[in-house]
C-alpha positions as YAML, in Angstrom:
chain: A
units: angstrom
residues:
- id: 1
  name: UNK
  ca: [-28.16, -152.11, -50.65]
- id: 2
  name: UNK
  ca: [-30.82, -154.82, -49.87]
- id: 3
  name: UNK
  ca: [-34.11, -153.62, -48.37]
- id: 4
  name: UNK
  ca: [-34.12, -155.10, -44.87]
- id: 5
  name: UNK
  ca: [-37.03, -157.89, -44.10]
- id: 6
  name: UNK
  ca: [-39.80, -156.46, -42.13]
- id: 7
  name: UNK
  ca: [-40.66, -159.06, -39.31]
- id: 8
  name: UNK
  ca: [-43.12, -159.24, -36.49]
- id: 9
  name: UNK
  ca: [-41.94, -160.52, -33.29]
- id: 10
  name: UNK
  ca: [-44.13, -163.39, -34.06]
- id: 11
  name: UNK
  ca: [-42.45, -163.85, -37.31]
- id: 12
  name: UNK
  ca: [-38.87, -163.58, -35.48]
- id: 13
  name: UNK
  ca: [-39.54, -166.04, -32.78]
- id: 14
  name: UNK
  ca: [-41.14, -168.39, -35.28]
- id: 15
  name: UNK
  ca: [-37.87, -168.35, -37.31]
- id: 16
  name: UNK
  ca: [-35.91, -168.74, -34.25]
- id: 17
  name: UNK
  ca: [-37.69, -171.50, -33.04]
- id: 18
  name: UNK
  ca: [-37.47, -173.43, -36.53]
- id: 19
  name: UNK
  ca: [-34.03, -172.81, -36.68]
- id: 20
  name: UNK
  ca: [-33.70, -174.46, -33.41]
- id: 21
  name: UNK
  ca: [-35.25, -177.62, -34.59]
- id: 22
  name: UNK
  ca: [-38.07, -177.07, -31.89]
- id: 23
  name: UNK
  ca: [-41.11, -177.63, -34.15]
- id: 24
  name: UNK
  ca: [-43.27, -180.71, -34.53]
- id: 25
  name: UNK
  ca: [-41.08, -182.16, -36.98]
- id: 26
  name: UNK
  ca: [-38.29, -183.85, -35.03]
- id: 27
  name: UNK
  ca: [-35.06, -184.94, -35.90]
- id: 28
  name: UNK
  ca: [-33.81, -188.49, -35.53]
- id: 29
  name: UNK
  ca: [-29.90, -188.42, -35.72]
- id: 30
  name: UNK
  ca: [-27.91, -186.71, -33.06]
- id: 31
  name: UNK
  ca: [-24.95, -186.20, -35.22]
- id: 32
  name: UNK
  ca: [-26.99, -184.55, -37.65]
- id: 33
  name: UNK
  ca: [-28.64, -182.46, -34.73]
- id: 34
  name: UNK
  ca: [-25.34, -181.48, -33.39]
- id: 35
  name: UNK
  ca: [-24.21, -180.24, -36.85]
- id: 36
  name: UNK
  ca: [-27.00, -178.08, -37.46]
- id: 37
  name: UNK
  ca: [-26.81, -176.40, -33.79]
- id: 38
  name: UNK
  ca: [-23.36, -176.43, -34.30]
- id: 39
  name: UNK
  ca: [-22.32, -177.75, -30.61]
- id: 40
  name: UNK
  ca: [-24.01, -178.92, -27.63]
- id: 41
  name: UNK
  ca: [-22.37, -177.87, -24.36]
- id: 42
  name: UNK
  ca: [-20.86, -180.32, -22.06]
- id: 43
  name: UNK
  ca: [-21.90, -179.16, -18.28]
- id: 44
  name: UNK
  ca: [-21.61, -181.65, -15.46]
- id: 45
  name: UNK
  ca: [-24.93, -180.12, -13.71]
- id: 46
  name: UNK
  ca: [-27.16, -182.98, -13.63]
- id: 47
  name: UNK
  ca: [-30.22, -181.72, -11.60]
- id: 48
  name: UNK
  ca: [-32.39, -183.25, -14.21]
- id: 49
  name: UNK
  ca: [-30.11, -184.67, -16.54]
- id: 50
  name: UNK
  ca: [-26.54, -183.02, -18.50]
- id: 51
  name: UNK
  ca: [-27.60, -180.03, -20.54]
- id: 52
  name: UNK
  ca: [-26.24, -181.66, -23.52]
- id: 53
  name: UNK
  ca: [-28.75, -184.69, -23.08]
- id: 54
  name: UNK
  ca: [-31.66, -182.24, -22.50]
- id: 55
  name: UNK
  ca: [-30.89, -180.33, -25.47]
- id: 56
  name: UNK
  ca: [-30.79, -183.20, -27.56]
- id: 57
  name: UNK
  ca: [-34.10, -184.89, -25.60]
- id: 58
  name: UNK
  ca: [-35.96, -181.55, -26.49]
- id: 59
  name: UNK
  ca: [-35.35, -182.02, -30.18]
- id: 60
  name: UNK
  ca: [-35.14, -185.90, -30.77]
- id: 61
  name: UNK
  ca: [-37.60, -186.46, -27.97]
- id: 62
  name: UNK
  ca: [-37.99, -190.04, -26.11]
- id: 63
  name: UNK
  ca: [-35.71, -191.79, -28.71]
- id: 64
  name: UNK
  ca: [-32.81, -189.98, -27.64]
- id: 65
  name: UNK
  ca: [-30.22, -192.42, -26.09]
- id: 66
  name: UNK
  ca: [-27.37, -190.66, -23.96]
- id: 67
  name: UNK
  ca: [-24.83, -193.24, -25.02]
- id: 68
  name: UNK
  ca: [-25.28, -191.94, -28.41]
- id: 69
  name: UNK
  ca: [-23.64, -188.61, -27.48]
- id: 70
  name: UNK
  ca: [-20.98, -190.51, -25.49]
- id: 71
  name: UNK
  ca: [-19.89, -192.72, -28.26]
- id: 72
  name: UNK
  ca: [-19.85, -189.77, -31.08]
- id: 73
  name: UNK
  ca: [-17.55, -188.15, -28.72]
- id: 74
  name: UNK
  ca: [-15.36, -191.25, -27.78]
- id: 75
  name: UNK
  ca: [-14.99, -191.75, -31.69]
- id: 76
  name: UNK
  ca: [-14.17, -188.59, -31.98]
- id: 77
  name: UNK
  ca: [-17.23, -187.63, -34.92]
- id: 78
  name: UNK
  ca: [-17.58, -184.81, -32.38]
- id: 79
  name: UNK
  ca: [-14.55, -183.46, -30.63]
- id: 80
  name: UNK
  ca: [-14.52, -181.41, -27.32]
- id: 81
  name: UNK
  ca: [-13.11, -177.93, -27.67]
- id: 82
  name: UNK
  ca: [-13.98, -175.31, -24.82]
- id: 83
  name: UNK
  ca: [-16.36, -177.59, -22.95]
- id: 84
  name: UNK
  ca: [-18.35, -177.92, -26.40]
- id: 85
  name: UNK
  ca: [-18.72, -180.91, -28.34]
- id: 86
  name: UNK
  ca: [-18.47, -179.71, -31.89]
- id: 87
  name: UNK
  ca: [-18.65, -181.65, -35.27]
- id: 88
  name: UNK
  ca: [-14.80, -182.89, -35.97]
- id: 89
  name: UNK
  ca: [-15.35, -181.36, -39.53]
- id: 90
  name: UNK
  ca: [-15.84, -177.95, -37.86]
- id: 91
  name: UNK
  ca: [-12.66, -177.66, -36.04]
- id: 92
  name: UNK
  ca: [-10.57, -176.49, -39.07]
- id: 93
  name: UNK
  ca: [-12.61, -173.36, -38.61]
- id: 94
  name: UNK
  ca: [-11.24, -172.66, -34.97]
- id: 95
  name: UNK
  ca: [-7.72, -173.74, -35.69]
- id: 96
  name: UNK
  ca: [-7.59, -170.93, -38.02]
- id: 97
  name: UNK
  ca: [-7.89, -168.65, -34.93]
- id: 98
  name: UNK
  ca: [-5.25, -171.22, -33.24]
- id: 99
  name: UNK
  ca: [-2.55, -170.16, -35.66]
- id: 100
  name: UNK
  ca: [-2.51, -166.38, -34.67]
- id: 101
  name: UNK
  ca: [-2.57, -167.03, -30.85]
- id: 102
  name: UNK
  ca: [-2.65, -164.94, -28.47]
- id: 103
  name: UNK
  ca: [-4.82, -163.09, -30.98]
- id: 104
  name: UNK
  ca: [-4.58, -160.24, -33.63]
- id: 105
  name: UNK
  ca: [-2.37, -157.40, -32.74]
- id: 106
  name: UNK
  ca: [-1.78, -155.22, -31.44]
- id: 107
  name: UNK
  ca: [-2.24, -157.25, -28.03]
- id: 108
  name: UNK
  ca: [-3.29, -156.00, -24.85]
- id: 109
  name: UNK
  ca: [-1.60, -156.24, -21.59]
- id: 110
  name: UNK
  ca: [-2.85, -159.61, -20.82]
- id: 111
  name: UNK
  ca: [-2.17, -160.80, -23.89]
- id: 112
  name: UNK
  ca: [1.54, -159.82, -23.92]
- id: 113
  name: UNK
  ca: [1.83, -161.55, -20.04]
- id: 114
  name: UNK
  ca: [0.23, -164.69, -21.24]
- id: 115
  name: UNK
  ca: [2.63, -165.00, -24.40]
- id: 116
  name: UNK
  ca: [5.74, -164.30, -22.15]
- id: 117
  name: UNK
  ca: [4.73, -166.52, -19.52]
- id: 118
  name: UNK
  ca: [4.47, -169.40, -21.99]
- id: 119
  name: UNK
  ca: [7.82, -168.35, -23.29]
- id: 120
  name: UNK
  ca: [9.43, -168.45, -19.98]
- id: 121
  name: UNK
  ca: [7.99, -172.12, -19.58]
- id: 122
  name: UNK
  ca: [8.80, -173.41, -23.05]
- id: 123
  name: UNK
  ca: [11.01, -176.13, -21.75]
- id: 124
  name: UNK
  ca: [8.01, -177.67, -19.74]
- id: 125
  name: UNK
  ca: [5.80, -176.79, -22.72]
- id: 126
  name: UNK
  ca: [8.25, -179.06, -24.85]
- id: 127
  name: UNK
  ca: [8.38, -181.73, -22.32]
- id: 128
  name: UNK
  ca: [4.80, -182.18, -22.20]
- id: 129
  name: UNK
  ca: [4.54, -182.44, -25.92]
- id: 130
  name: UNK
  ca: [7.29, -185.10, -25.86]
- id: 131
  name: UNK
  ca: [5.44, -186.93, -22.97]
- id: 132
  name: UNK
  ca: [1.96, -187.04, -24.56]
- id: 133
  name: UNK
  ca: [3.84, -187.82, -27.88]
- id: 134
  name: UNK
  ca: [5.25, -191.03, -26.52]
- id: 135
  name: UNK
  ca: [2.42, -192.05, -23.88]
- id: 136
  name: UNK
  ca: [-0.60, -190.00, -24.35]
- id: 137
  name: UNK
  ca: [-3.43, -189.38, -23.88]
- id: 138
  name: UNK
  ca: [-2.83, -188.48, -19.92]
- id: 139
  name: UNK
  ca: [-4.44, -186.39, -17.37]
- id: 140
  name: UNK
  ca: [-2.83, -183.24, -16.02]
- id: 141
  name: UNK
  ca: [-1.72, -184.91, -12.99]
- id: 142
  name: UNK
  ca: [0.55, -187.53, -14.91]
- id: 143
  name: UNK
  ca: [2.44, -184.34, -16.20]
- id: 144
  name: UNK
  ca: [5.27, -183.03, -14.30]
- id: 145
  name: UNK
  ca: [5.42, -179.35, -13.32]
- id: 146
  name: UNK
  ca: [8.86, -178.24, -14.33]
- id: 147
  name: UNK
  ca: [7.82, -174.63, -14.91]
- id: 148
  name: UNK
  ca: [10.49, -172.35, -14.11]
- id: 149
  name: UNK
  ca: [7.97, -169.50, -13.70]
- id: 150
  name: UNK
  ca: [4.64, -170.06, -11.74]
- id: 151
  name: UNK
  ca: [1.22, -169.02, -12.96]
- id: 152
  name: UNK
  ca: [0.73, -165.35, -11.47]
- id: 153
  name: UNK
  ca: [-2.84, -165.82, -9.54]
- id: 154
  name: UNK
  ca: [-4.04, -164.91, -6.32]
- id: 155
  name: UNK
  ca: [-7.26, -167.15, -7.12]
- id: 156
  name: UNK
  ca: [-8.19, -170.84, -7.73]
- id: 157
  name: UNK
  ca: [-5.29, -171.11, -10.50]
- id: 158
  name: UNK
  ca: [-2.55, -170.12, -8.11]
- id: 159
  name: UNK
  ca: [0.31, -172.11, -9.06]
- id: 160
  name: UNK
  ca: [-1.39, -174.43, -11.03]
- id: 161
  name: UNK
  ca: [1.17, -174.32, -13.68]
- id: 162
  name: UNK
  ca: [0.73, -177.47, -15.78]
- id: 163
  name: UNK
  ca: [-3.43, -177.02, -15.86]
- id: 164
  name: UNK
  ca: [-2.71, -173.37, -17.00]
- id: 165
  name: UNK
  ca: [-0.13, -174.23, -19.59]
- id: 166
  name: UNK
  ca: [-2.32, -176.76, -21.19]
- id: 167
  name: UNK
  ca: [-4.97, -174.20, -21.57]
- id: 168
  name: UNK
  ca: [-2.65, -172.13, -23.51]
- id: 169
  name: UNK
  ca: [-1.54, -175.06, -25.23]
- id: 170
  name: UNK
  ca: [-5.21, -175.64, -26.28]
- id: 171
  name: UNK
  ca: [-5.44, -172.48, -27.86]
- id: 172
  name: UNK
  ca: [-2.39, -172.95, -29.62]
- id: 173
  name: UNK
  ca: [-3.76, -175.70, -31.49]
- id: 174
  name: UNK
  ca: [-1.07, -177.93, -29.88]
- id: 175
  name: UNK
  ca: [-3.11, -180.54, -27.42]
- id: 176
  name: UNK
  ca: [-6.54, -181.42, -27.30]
- id: 177
  name: UNK
  ca: [-9.01, -183.17, -24.96]
- id: 178
  name: UNK
  ca: [-9.04, -186.74, -25.57]
- id: 179
  name: UNK
  ca: [-11.72, -188.21, -23.18]
- id: 180
  name: UNK
  ca: [-12.04, -188.65, -19.37]
- id: 181
  name: UNK
  ca: [-10.95, -190.48, -16.76]
- id: 182
  name: UNK
  ca: [-12.93, -190.46, -13.72]
- id: 183
  name: UNK
  ca: [-13.09, -186.93, -13.05]
- id: 184
  name: UNK
  ca: [-9.71, -185.96, -14.59]
- id: 185
  name: UNK
  ca: [-9.69, -184.78, -18.54]
- id: 186
  name: UNK
  ca: [-7.32, -186.50, -20.61]
- id: 187
  name: UNK
  ca: [-4.98, -184.83, -23.05]
- id: 188
  name: UNK
  ca: [-3.06, -185.54, -26.41]
- id: 189
  name: UNK
  ca: [-1.50, -184.03, -29.10]
- id: 190
  name: UNK
  ca: [-4.07, -181.99, -31.36]
- id: 191
  name: UNK
  ca: [-2.77, -183.47, -34.37]
- id: 192
  name: UNK
  ca: [-4.30, -187.11, -33.09]
- id: 193
  name: UNK
  ca: [-7.54, -185.49, -32.31]
- id: 194
  name: UNK
  ca: [-8.22, -182.58, -34.86]
- id: 195
  name: UNK
  ca: [-9.07, -183.83, -38.53]
- id: 196
  name: UNK
  ca: [-6.49, -182.99, -41.01]
- id: 197
  name: UNK
  ca: [-8.81, -180.68, -43.01]
- id: 198
  name: UNK
  ca: [-7.41, -177.59, -44.63]
- id: 199
  name: UNK
  ca: [-7.77, -174.58, -42.49]
- id: 200
  name: UNK
  ca: [-9.02, -171.68, -44.22]
- id: 201
  name: UNK
  ca: [-7.65, -168.08, -43.28]
- id: 202
  name: UNK
  ca: [-9.13, -166.32, -40.60]
- id: 203
  name: UNK
  ca: [-11.53, -164.05, -42.38]
- id: 204
  name: UNK
  ca: [-12.87, -167.11, -44.40]
- id: 205
  name: UNK
  ca: [-13.44, -169.17, -41.16]
- id: 206
  name: UNK
  ca: [-14.99, -166.07, -39.42]
- id: 207
  name: UNK
  ca: [-17.56, -165.94, -42.35]
- id: 208
  name: UNK
  ca: [-18.37, -169.63, -42.54]
- id: 209
  name: UNK
  ca: [-18.71, -169.59, -38.69]
- id: 210
  name: UNK
  ca: [-21.18, -166.68, -39.15]
- id: 211
  name: UNK
  ca: [-23.05, -168.55, -41.53]
- id: 212
  name: UNK
  ca: [-23.48, -171.73, -39.64]
- id: 213
  name: UNK
  ca: [-24.26, -169.80, -36.39]
- id: 214
  name: UNK
  ca: [-27.02, -167.73, -37.93]
- id: 215
  name: UNK
  ca: [-28.51, -171.22, -39.71]
- id: 216
  name: UNK
  ca: [-28.57, -172.25, -36.05]
- id: 217
  name: UNK
  ca: [-30.14, -169.42, -34.64]
- id: 218
  name: UNK
  ca: [-32.45, -167.94, -37.50]
- id: 219
  name: UNK
  ca: [-32.31, -164.38, -36.28]
- id: 220
  name: UNK
  ca: [-29.49, -162.71, -34.39]
- id: 221
  name: UNK
  ca: [-27.80, -159.62, -34.12]
- id: 222
  name: UNK
  ca: [-24.74, -158.55, -36.48]
- id: 223
  name: UNK
  ca: [-22.45, -157.85, -33.24]
- id: 224
  name: UNK
  ca: [-23.18, -158.84, -29.77]
- id: 225
  name: UNK
  ca: [-21.08, -158.52, -26.36]
- id: 226
  name: UNK
  ca: [-18.14, -161.06, -25.95]
- id: 227
  name: UNK
  ca: [-19.58, -164.44, -24.68]
- id: 228
  name: UNK
  ca: [-17.65, -166.82, -22.42]
- id: 229
  name: UNK
  ca: [-19.24, -169.96, -24.47]
- id: 230
  name: UNK
  ca: [-20.29, -168.70, -28.02]
- id: 231
  name: UNK
  ca: [-20.65, -165.62, -29.55]
- id: 232
  name: UNK
  ca: [-24.12, -164.41, -30.22]
- id: 233
  name: UNK
  ca: [-23.45, -162.30, -33.37]
- id: 234
  name: UNK
  ca: [-23.41, -163.42, -36.99]
- id: 235
  name: UNK
  ca: [-21.44, -160.75, -38.79]
- id: 236
  name: UNK
  ca: [-22.87, -160.28, -42.21]
- id: 237
  name: UNK
  ca: [-24.23, -163.57, -42.52]
- id: 238
  name: UNK
  ca: [-27.77, -163.98, -44.04]
- id: 239
  name: UNK
  ca: [-29.78, -160.89, -44.82]
- id: 240
  name: UNK
  ca: [-30.79, -157.69, -42.94]
- id: 241
  name: UNK
  ca: [-34.04, -157.45, -41.16]
- id: 242
  name: UNK
  ca: [-36.06, -155.32, -38.78]
- id: 243
  name: UNK
  ca: [-38.26, -156.74, -35.89]
- id: 244
  name: UNK
  ca: [-41.49, -154.63, -35.16]
- id: 245
  name: UNK
  ca: [-41.35, -152.95, -31.98]
- id: 246
  name: UNK
  ca: [-37.40, -153.62, -31.63]
- id: 247
  name: UNK
  ca: [-34.81, -151.09, -32.13]
- id: 248
  name: UNK
  ca: [-31.81, -151.74, -34.24]
- id: 249
  name: UNK
  ca: [-31.08, -153.97, -37.15]
- id: 250
  name: UNK
  ca: [-30.98, -157.97, -37.48]
- id: 251
  name: UNK
  ca: [-29.67, -160.35, -39.82]
- id: 252
  name: UNK
  ca: [-32.05, -163.48, -40.62]
- id: 253
  name: UNK
  ca: [-31.73, -166.68, -42.19]
- id: 254
  name: UNK
  ca: [-33.47, -166.12, -45.68]
- id: 255
  name: UNK
  ca: [-34.09, -170.02, -45.96]
- id: 256
  name: UNK
  ca: [-36.22, -170.23, -42.83]
- id: 257
  name: UNK
  ca: [-38.74, -167.05, -44.12]
- id: 258
  name: UNK
  ca: [-41.04, -169.11, -46.31]
- id: 259
  name: UNK
  ca: [-40.93, -172.29, -44.44]
- id: 260
  name: UNK
  ca: [-43.56, -172.90, -41.87]
- id: 261
  name: UNK
  ca: [-43.97, -175.89, -39.69]
- id: 262
  name: UNK
  ca: [-46.52, -177.15, -36.87]
- id: 263
  name: UNK
  ca: [-45.85, -175.64, -33.61]
- id: 264
  name: UNK
  ca: [-45.30, -177.70, -30.63]
- id: 265
  name: UNK
  ca: [-44.14, -177.53, -26.67]
- id: 266
  name: UNK
  ca: [-41.04, -178.03, -25.37]
- id: 267
  name: UNK
  ca: [-38.97, -178.05, -21.96]
- id: 268
  name: UNK
  ca: [-35.57, -176.11, -22.44]
- id: 269
  name: UNK
  ca: [-32.38, -176.75, -20.53]
- id: 270
  name: UNK
  ca: [-31.37, -173.46, -18.94]
- id: 271
  name: UNK
  ca: [-28.15, -173.67, -21.27]
- id: 272
  name: UNK
  ca: [-30.28, -174.04, -24.70]
- id: 273
  name: UNK
  ca: [-29.08, -171.88, -27.22]
- id: 274
  name: UNK
  ca: [-32.93, -170.66, -27.98]
- id: 275
  name: UNK
  ca: [-32.40, -168.49, -24.73]
- id: 276
  name: UNK
  ca: [-28.51, -168.32, -24.41]
- id: 277
  name: UNK
  ca: [-28.88, -164.67, -25.91]
- id: 278
  name: UNK
  ca: [-30.49, -162.48, -23.14]
- id: 279
  name: UNK
  ca: [-31.04, -159.49, -25.24]
- id: 280
  name: UNK
  ca: [-32.72, -161.34, -28.11]
- id: 281
  name: UNK
  ca: [-34.96, -163.43, -24.98]
- id: 282
  name: UNK
  ca: [-36.22, -159.91, -23.84]
- id: 283
  name: UNK
  ca: [-36.70, -157.87, -26.93]
- id: 284
  name: UNK
  ca: [-37.92, -160.60, -29.43]
- id: 285
  name: UNK
  ca: [-39.42, -163.16, -27.07]
- id: 286
  name: UNK
  ca: [-40.41, -160.51, -24.33]
- id: 287
  name: UNK
  ca: [-39.04, -163.19, -21.89]
- id: 288
  name: UNK
  ca: [-37.27, -162.74, -18.79]
- id: 289
  name: UNK
  ca: [-35.12, -165.41, -17.63]
- id: 290
  name: UNK
  ca: [-31.63, -165.81, -15.32]
- id: 291
  name: UNK
  ca: [-30.13, -169.08, -14.62]
- id: 292
  name: UNK
  ca: [-30.21, -168.95, -10.94]
- id: 293
  name: UNK
  ca: [-27.85, -172.32, -9.74]
- id: 294
  name: UNK
  ca: [-25.31, -169.69, -8.76]
- id: 295
  name: UNK
  ca: [-27.69, -167.47, -6.28]
- id: 296
  name: UNK
  ca: [-28.30, -168.00, -2.79]
- id: 297
  name: UNK
  ca: [-31.40, -170.32, -2.27]
- id: 298
  name: UNK
  ca: [-33.25, -167.04, -0.47]
- id: 299
  name: UNK
  ca: [-32.68, -164.96, -3.70]
- id: 300
  name: UNK
  ca: [-33.91, -167.39, -6.21]
- id: 301
  name: UNK
  ca: [-37.22, -166.71, -7.80]
- id: 302
  name: UNK
  ca: [-37.87, -169.87, -10.29]
- id: 303
  name: UNK
  ca: [-35.51, -172.33, -9.00]
- id: 304
  name: UNK
  ca: [-31.89, -173.61, -9.24]
- id: 305
  name: UNK
  ca: [-31.98, -175.25, -12.89]
- id: 306
  name: UNK
  ca: [-35.56, -173.91, -13.63]
- id: 307
  name: UNK
  ca: [-36.24, -174.68, -17.09]
- id: 308
  name: UNK
  ca: [-37.75, -172.53, -19.82]
- id: 309
  name: UNK
  ca: [-41.17, -173.45, -21.33]
- id: 310
  name: UNK
  ca: [-41.78, -173.17, -24.87]
- id: 311
  name: UNK
  ca: [-45.28, -173.14, -26.33]
- id: 312
  name: UNK
  ca: [-45.48, -172.67, -29.95]
- id: 313
  name: UNK
  ca: [-43.33, -169.53, -30.69]
- id: 314
  name: UNK
  ca: [-43.55, -168.19, -26.83]
- id: 315
  name: UNK
  ca: [-41.66, -168.86, -24.05]
- id: 316
  name: UNK
  ca: [-44.25, -169.15, -21.14]
- id: 317
  name: UNK
  ca: [-43.01, -170.15, -18.23]
- id: 318
  name: UNK
  ca: [-40.36, -171.97, -16.19]
- id: 319
  name: UNK
  ca: [-40.31, -175.55, -14.77]
- id: 320
  name: UNK
  ca: [-38.42, -175.91, -11.36]
- id: 321
  name: UNK
  ca: [-37.68, -179.60, -11.19]
- id: 322
  name: UNK
  ca: [-35.15, -181.99, -9.91]
- id: 323
  name: UNK
  ca: [-34.52, -185.44, -10.55]
- id: 324
  name: UNK
  ca: [-34.80, -187.44, -7.55]
- id: 325
  name: UNK
  ca: [-33.22, -190.68, -9.03]
- id: 326
  name: UNK
  ca: [-33.23, -192.74, -5.41]
- id: 327
  name: UNK
  ca: [-36.46, -192.36, -4.99]
- id: 328
  name: UNK
  ca: [-37.52, -192.77, -8.74]
- id: 329
  name: UNK
  ca: [-39.21, -189.40, -8.80]
- id: 330
  name: UNK
  ca: [-38.93, -186.47, -11.06]
- id: 331
  name: UNK
  ca: [-40.06, -184.14, -8.55]
- id: 332
  name: UNK
  ca: [-41.42, -180.77, -9.88]
- id: 333
  name: UNK
  ca: [-41.38, -178.11, -7.15]
- id: 334
  name: UNK
  ca: [-43.47, -175.28, -9.42]
- id: 335
  name: UNK
  ca: [-44.62, -174.83, -12.92]
- id: 336
  name: UNK
  ca: [-44.11, -170.77, -12.91]
- id: 337
  name: UNK
  ca: [-46.32, -169.28, -15.40]
- id: 338
  name: UNK
  ca: [-45.78, -165.99, -16.74]
- id: 339
  name: UNK
  ca: [-49.01, -165.49, -17.57]
- id: 340
  name: UNK
  ca: [-51.67, -167.69, -16.43]
- id: 341
  name: UNK
  ca: [-52.02, -170.90, -18.80]
- id: 342
  name: UNK
  ca: [-55.04, -172.07, -20.59]
- id: 343
  name: UNK
  ca: [-56.28, -175.44, -20.18]
- id: 344
  name: UNK
  ca: [-54.45, -176.03, -23.53]
- id: 345
  name: UNK
  ca: [-51.29, -174.87, -22.51]
- id: 346
  name: UNK
  ca: [-51.61, -176.08, -19.11]
- id: 347
  name: UNK
  ca: [-52.34, -179.67, -20.60]
- id: 348
  name: UNK
  ca: [-49.41, -179.46, -23.26]
- id: 349
  name: UNK
  ca: [-47.03, -178.53, -20.45]
- id: 350
  name: UNK
  ca: [-48.02, -181.36, -18.04]
- id: 351
  name: UNK
  ca: [-47.75, -184.06, -20.88]
- id: 352
  name: UNK
  ca: [-44.12, -182.58, -21.63]
- id: 353
  name: UNK
  ca: [-43.29, -182.94, -18.11]
- id: 354
  name: UNK
  ca: [-44.85, -186.73, -18.08]
- id: 355
  name: UNK
  ca: [-42.41, -187.39, -21.50]
- id: 356
  name: UNK
  ca: [-39.65, -186.03, -19.81]
- id: 357
  name: UNK
  ca: [-39.92, -188.19, -16.37]
- id: 358
  name: UNK
  ca: [-40.74, -191.26, -18.61]
- id: 359
  name: UNK
  ca: [-37.45, -190.77, -20.65]
- id: 360
  name: UNK
  ca: [-35.49, -190.56, -17.31]
- id: 361
  name: UNK
  ca: [-37.15, -193.51, -16.14]
- id: 362
  name: UNK
  ca: [-38.68, -191.48, -13.47]
- id: 363
  name: UNK
  ca: [-42.58, -190.82, -11.96]
- id: 364
  name: UNK
  ca: [-43.64, -187.27, -12.40]
- id: 365
  name: UNK
  ca: [-44.47, -185.69, -8.91]
- id: 366
  name: UNK
  ca: [-46.44, -182.39, -9.75]
- id: 367
  name: UNK
  ca: [-47.42, -179.96, -7.10]
...
C-alpha cells in the first residue's frame, strides 16, 4: 500500500490552482484549455458574460475571443453533451455508458418506468430517427409527436413527449445536439456528431474519465455525492493524500506535487470548476460560497452572479458585478472582502476588474 502524501491546506490549494490553469503562466489555445479542463459548461446566464467565456478568459486573459469557442462547437471539435462542451475525442468515454442505458442493473423503479415509457413509444422513436436521417439536423418543434403514451409528469415537462423522448435518445446514444437555431436546439443522429472512435468497456471508460478529472482538479475525494453536471469524485486515480486539519482521505495528481508556478489574481465564474466542489471549497479553501441567482433579492448576501475572487492560492472575496451593455459600463455593486484586503490585494483585484471590463469593451464603474 502506498503511504499517503502529507499536504498542508496551502499545498492542496496550490495543487488545485495549478491544475485549473490559474497561475501566471497563462495558456493561449482554447481547445487545449478545454481538453485540459475536460469541459466548459454552456450556461445561458449572461449577467457579466457567458460562463464558458468567463472560464476561458480567466485562463487565457485578454486574448480570449468568444468566437473561437463558438467555432470549435460549430465545427464539432467540441461536442455538446448534457450542456457541456467536451473535446470530441472524449465522447467515446461517455458512449460506453450510453450502451447500457438506462444504467447498470439492478434498475431502480424510475429507470424501469423510463425504459417502459420509451418502449411504449418505440414507433415515435423510430419515426424521429427516420426524419433526422433524411432531413436533420432539426429542432424538436419540427418533429411530430406520435407518442402513444404521454410523458407522466405534473410539472414543466407534462406532455412534452418529443422533448422527453429526445432526452432519452441522447442517453441511449441515438441522437445528439447538432447546433442552435435561435433559442431552439438542433438535433441530429449521434453517428453524424460523435467521432467513430473505439469505445472502451465501462470500467476502462470510468477509469480514464477519473484520471482526466483528477488532472483537471489536482486534488479531490475518491467519491462524492451525485452531481447534476459532473462528478467531483475521481475513484482510484492519482495517489492517496491527507490534508492537515481536514478529515478523511484525498487523491492527488502526482505530477503537480513538485511543480511550482507564480500565483496571480483571477475573477472566476460562479460555475468555475475551482469552486464547483462545495465540500472541497469549505475544507481546503475555507471559503463560504453559494450561487445566489435563484434566491429572492432580499435573501442575497453577495449578489445575483457574485464572482469568486482568487488571489494567489486563496479565495478572498466575491465580486458583485453586472454588464450594462446599453450604458457601456461594467457596474460593480460591491467587492465583498472575506477579510479586509491589504493594499496589494485591493490593487490586484481592481486591476483584474479593469481587465475584465476592457475585455468586455466596457468601462468599469466601482463603488
